[in-house]
Every structure is written in structure tokens, then in C-alpha cells.
């Protein structure tokens, strides 16, 4: 597949995801490299939705370590239970945070981040990574995002 995306300019998130998911699937098809696939997923999501920051943190020993991302420089390591990413890892569930300033223990990697969604990635029933998405707007993420982002990360062979 050519590495081009068709950007859906609809204001309906579900429509945007419905256009994006098959493109991501085609982009990942036949590519065995995990780093390449995480990088392309982060880029595709940032390109489609214009979010402030999109990236992965990988579980390495007792912390999350920064992986491929799109956006400004980021926190390099996050402990279990620390911030939204560490909490999603610890709780093994997707967390949608409408206002990061109201989240107890939020780690401000950027003061411009206002809302966040973190989706855990599972392999053999263990969290092996998280997808972290930040927006500079409040209340940017909802159940539609959770549903589709969970679907998209399952396309990556962790």
C-alpha cells in the first residue's frame, strides 16, 4: 500500500474512525516490525485527528518507557500507577480524562495538554504498552474514541 492517508473531514468521529481503521489495517499488513507499526499508527492518528500528542509507552521492567510518538518531546519514563498512563497500566483499562488538571497525580509532560485518553495494550492477558493521546482542548475524548482506539491497537502485533 502507498503510505498515504485519506483524511475524512467529517465532524462525526465514528465516520472518521470508520475511514481510518481499514487504512491503518492496510498500512500494517505484512509489516512485522513493532516499532515501525507503532510509529505509523501514531502518525495516522495525529494526521487524522490533529491531536496535540499521540504515542506509545512500553512496559519495561517496572515502568513505562517512551516509544514511538508524534508531537512535542515527552516524559521518558512513568512509574506504575503514576499519572494517567501509569494508572491505565495499573488498572488494565482505558481511561478517559476530560480535564487532566482534575486527575489526581496527573503528570504534566506539557502544560498545553488539557484532556487525555490512555488505552492499555494487552499480550497474553498482560499490559505490555499503552497508547497515550493528549489534546490541548478540554473534554476531547469519549467512548467512541475508546472503542475505536482499542480496535486500532489490536491491529498491531505486540
mmCIF file of C-alpha atoms in Angstrom:
data_model
loop_
_atom_site.group_PDB
_atom_site.id
_atom_site.type_symbol
_atom_site.label_atom_id
_atom_site.label_comp_id
_atom_site.label_asym_id
_atom_site.label_seq_id
_atom_site.Cartn_x
_atom_site.Cartn_y
_atom_site.Cartn_z
ATOM 1 C CA UNK A 1 0.000 0.000 0.000
ATOM 2 C CA UNK A 2 1.160 3.531 -0.672
ATOM 3 C CA UNK A 3 1.829 5.312 2.576
ATOM 4 C CA UNK A 4 -0.840 7.969 2.066
ATOM 5 C CA UNK A 5 -3.934 8.539 4.159
ATOM 6 C CA UNK A 6 -7.311 9.676 3.012
ATOM 7 C CA UNK A 7 -8.344 12.187 5.656
ATOM 8 C CA UNK A 8 -12.047 12.219 6.469
ATOM 9 C CA UNK A 9 -13.081 15.802 7.271
ATOM 10 C CA UNK A 10 -16.469 14.862 8.715
ATOM 11 C CA UNK A 11 -17.268 16.238 12.160
ATOM 12 C CA UNK A 12 -18.562 12.789 13.148
ATOM 13 C CA UNK A 13 -15.795 10.888 14.974
ATOM 14 C CA UNK A 14 -17.265 7.478 14.187
ATOM 15 C CA UNK A 15 -17.187 8.317 10.471
ATOM 16 C CA UNK A 16 -13.590 9.483 10.758
ATOM 17 C CA UNK A 17 -12.580 6.255 12.503
ATOM 18 C CA UNK A 18 -14.558 4.145 10.016
ATOM 19 C CA UNK A 19 -12.441 5.653 7.236
ATOM 20 C CA UNK A 20 -9.188 5.389 9.197
ATOM 21 C CA UNK A 21 -9.363 1.813 10.565
ATOM 22 C CA UNK A 22 -9.164 -0.011 7.200
ATOM 23 C CA UNK A 23 -6.342 2.300 6.128
ATOM 24 C CA UNK A 24 -4.370 1.501 9.280
ATOM 25 C CA UNK A 25 -5.052 -2.188 8.765
ATOM 26 C CA UNK A 26 -3.686 -1.976 5.206
ATOM 27 C CA UNK A 27 -0.692 0.046 6.374
ATOM 28 C CA UNK A 28 0.240 -2.591 8.963
ATOM 29 C CA UNK A 29 -0.490 -5.607 6.763
ATOM 30 C CA UNK A 30 2.620 -7.700 6.229
ATOM 31 C CA UNK A 31 4.897 -5.451 8.314
ATOM 32 C CA UNK A 32 6.360 -7.443 11.215
ATOM 33 C CA UNK A 33 8.349 -4.624 12.850
ATOM 34 C CA UNK A 34 6.714 -3.407 16.054
ATOM 35 C CA UNK A 35 8.450 -0.017 16.138
ATOM 36 C CA UNK A 36 7.506 0.737 12.531
ATOM 37 C CA UNK A 37 3.894 -0.211 13.195
ATOM 38 C CA UNK A 38 3.594 1.833 16.387
ATOM 39 C CA UNK A 39 5.165 4.803 14.605
ATOM 40 C CA UNK A 40 2.731 4.581 11.691
ATOM 41 C CA UNK A 41 -0.291 4.200 13.987
ATOM 42 C CA UNK A 42 0.771 7.279 15.984
ATOM 43 C CA UNK A 43 1.297 9.243 12.759
ATOM 44 C CA UNK A 44 -2.016 8.147 11.235
ATOM 45 C CA UNK A 45 -3.958 9.133 14.368
ATOM 46 C CA UNK A 46 -2.216 12.505 14.642
ATOM 47 C CA UNK A 47 -2.753 13.189 10.948
ATOM 48 C CA UNK A 48 -6.471 12.307 11.024
ATOM 49 C CA UNK A 49 -7.446 13.991 14.281
ATOM 50 C CA UNK A 50 -4.795 16.725 14.690
ATOM 51 C CA UNK A 51 -4.391 15.844 18.372
ATOM 52 C CA UNK A 52 -1.636 17.514 20.392
ATOM 53 C CA UNK A 53 0.292 14.300 21.198
ATOM 54 C CA UNK A 54 -0.103 10.644 20.193
ATOM 55 C CA UNK A 55 2.282 7.903 21.203
ATOM 56 C CA UNK A 56 3.131 4.676 22.909
ATOM 57 C CA UNK A 57 4.792 3.802 26.183
ATOM 58 C CA UNK A 58 6.185 0.271 26.509
ATOM 59 C CA UNK A 59 6.276 -1.697 29.757
ATOM 60 C CA UNK A 60 9.922 -2.379 30.582
ATOM 61 C CA UNK A 61 10.551 -3.923 33.984
ATOM 62 C CA UNK A 62 8.661 -1.743 36.491
ATOM 63 C CA UNK A 63 7.983 1.328 34.380
ATOM 64 C CA UNK A 64 6.578 2.647 31.139
ATOM 65 C CA UNK A 65 9.274 3.765 28.711
ATOM 66 C CA UNK A 66 8.620 6.191 25.863
ATOM 67 C CA UNK A 67 8.136 4.567 22.462
ATOM 68 C CA UNK A 68 7.235 5.937 19.035
ATOM 69 C CA UNK A 69 5.182 9.136 19.153
ATOM 70 C CA UNK A 70 4.056 12.229 17.257
ATOM 71 C CA UNK A 71 4.148 15.591 18.990
ATOM 72 C CA UNK A 72 6.436 17.617 21.226
ATOM 73 C CA UNK A 73 9.072 15.997 23.447
ATOM 74 C CA UNK A 74 7.583 13.820 26.177
ATOM 75 C CA UNK A 75 8.183 12.264 29.554
ATOM 76 C CA UNK A 76 10.624 9.391 29.070
ATOM 77 C CA UNK A 77 9.674 7.108 31.981
ATOM 78 C CA UNK A 78 6.478 6.738 34.003
ATOM 79 C CA UNK A 79 6.023 4.548 37.066
ATOM 80 C CA UNK A 80 3.233 2.066 37.703
ATOM 81 C CA UNK A 81 0.177 3.947 38.951
ATOM 82 C CA UNK A 82 1.705 7.366 38.202
ATOM 83 C CA UNK A 83 -0.298 9.811 36.098
ATOM 84 C CA UNK A 84 -2.954 8.766 33.613
ATOM 85 C CA UNK A 85 -0.622 6.378 31.745
ATOM 86 C CA UNK A 86 0.571 4.625 34.890
ATOM 87 C CA UNK A 87 -2.995 4.404 36.210
ATOM 88 C CA UNK A 88 -4.282 2.860 32.959
ATOM 89 C CA UNK A 89 -1.428 0.346 33.123
ATOM 90 C CA UNK A 90 -2.097 -0.480 36.778
ATOM 91 C CA UNK A 91 -5.881 -0.736 36.331
ATOM 92 C CA UNK A 92 -5.563 -2.509 32.952
ATOM 93 C CA UNK A 93 -8.357 -0.419 31.484
ATOM 94 C CA UNK A 94 -8.887 2.529 29.174
ATOM 95 C CA UNK A 95 -9.033 5.859 30.979
ATOM 96 C CA UNK A 96 -10.753 8.904 29.502
ATOM 97 C CA UNK A 97 -9.830 12.128 31.304
ATOM 98 C CA UNK A 98 -11.878 15.192 30.265
ATOM 99 C CA UNK A 99 -9.701 17.590 32.316
ATOM 100 C CA UNK A 100 -6.181 16.464 33.187
ATOM 101 C CA UNK A 101 -5.863 19.137 35.879
ATOM 102 C CA UNK A 102 -8.664 17.385 37.787
ATOM 103 C CA UNK A 103 -6.935 13.964 37.611
ATOM 104 C CA UNK A 104 -5.181 13.164 40.909
ATOM 105 C CA UNK A 105 -1.451 12.760 40.324
ATOM 106 C CA UNK A 106 -1.520 13.892 36.685
ATOM 107 C CA UNK A 107 1.984 14.149 35.218
ATOM 108 C CA UNK A 108 2.238 17.343 33.198
ATOM 109 C CA UNK A 109 4.644 16.389 30.414
ATOM 110 C CA UNK A 110 3.267 19.510 28.708
ATOM 111 C CA UNK A 111 1.249 22.307 30.257
ATOM 112 C CA UNK A 112 -0.630 22.549 26.951
ATOM 113 C CA UNK A 113 -2.296 19.164 27.425
ATOM 114 C CA UNK A 114 -5.863 19.598 28.690
ATOM 115 C CA UNK A 115 -7.571 16.202 28.139
ATOM 116 C CA UNK A 116 -6.274 12.681 27.627
ATOM 117 C CA UNK A 117 -7.169 9.106 26.781
ATOM 118 C CA UNK A 118 -4.903 6.164 27.578
ATOM 119 C CA UNK A 119 -5.565 2.696 26.157
ATOM 120 C CA UNK A 120 -3.701 -0.327 27.539
ATOM 121 C CA UNK A 121 -2.253 -2.833 25.079
ATOM 122 C CA UNK A 122 -2.538 -6.494 26.072
ATOM 123 C CA UNK A 123 -0.494 -9.554 25.159
ATOM 124 C CA UNK A 124 -1.236 -12.858 26.891
ATOM 125 C CA UNK A 125 -3.562 -11.006 29.315
ATOM 126 C CA UNK A 126 -0.729 -8.716 30.467
ATOM 127 C CA UNK A 127 -0.433 -4.989 29.758
ATOM 128 C CA UNK A 128 2.669 -4.609 27.566
ATOM 129 C CA UNK A 129 2.207 -0.996 26.461
ATOM 130 C CA UNK A 130 -0.197 1.918 26.484
ATOM 131 C CA UNK A 131 -1.384 4.231 23.737
ATOM 132 C CA UNK A 132 -1.460 7.774 25.106
ATOM 133 C CA UNK A 133 -3.349 10.568 23.326
ATOM 134 C CA UNK A 134 -3.448 14.165 24.532
ATOM 135 C CA UNK A 135 -5.447 17.148 23.331
ATOM 136 C CA UNK A 136 -4.966 20.835 24.036
ATOM 137 C CA UNK A 137 -8.779 21.043 24.316
ATOM 138 C CA UNK A 138 -10.877 20.061 27.324
ATOM 139 C CA UNK A 139 -13.242 17.084 27.061
ATOM 140 C CA UNK A 140 -11.871 15.974 23.695
ATOM 141 C CA UNK A 141 -12.283 12.195 24.160
ATOM 142 C CA UNK A 142 -15.271 9.928 24.727
ATOM 143 C CA UNK A 143 -16.486 6.331 24.442
ATOM 144 C CA UNK A 144 -16.295 6.470 20.640
ATOM 145 C CA UNK A 145 -12.568 7.180 20.887
ATOM 146 C CA UNK A 146 -12.124 4.407 23.459
ATOM 147 C CA UNK A 147 -13.931 1.871 21.274
ATOM 148 C CA UNK A 148 -12.040 2.655 18.073
ATOM 149 C CA UNK A 149 -8.613 3.170 19.659
ATOM 150 C CA UNK A 150 -8.961 -0.209 21.376
ATOM 151 C CA UNK A 151 -9.787 -1.684 17.960
ATOM 152 C CA UNK A 152 -6.818 0.014 16.286
ATOM 153 C CA UNK A 153 -4.213 -1.163 18.797
ATOM 154 C CA UNK A 154 -5.403 -4.744 18.362
ATOM 155 C CA UNK A 155 -4.220 -4.460 14.753
ATOM 156 C CA UNK A 156 -0.607 -4.165 15.980
ATOM 157 C CA UNK A 157 1.142 -7.469 16.609
ATOM 158 C CA UNK A 158 2.713 -6.890 20.020
#
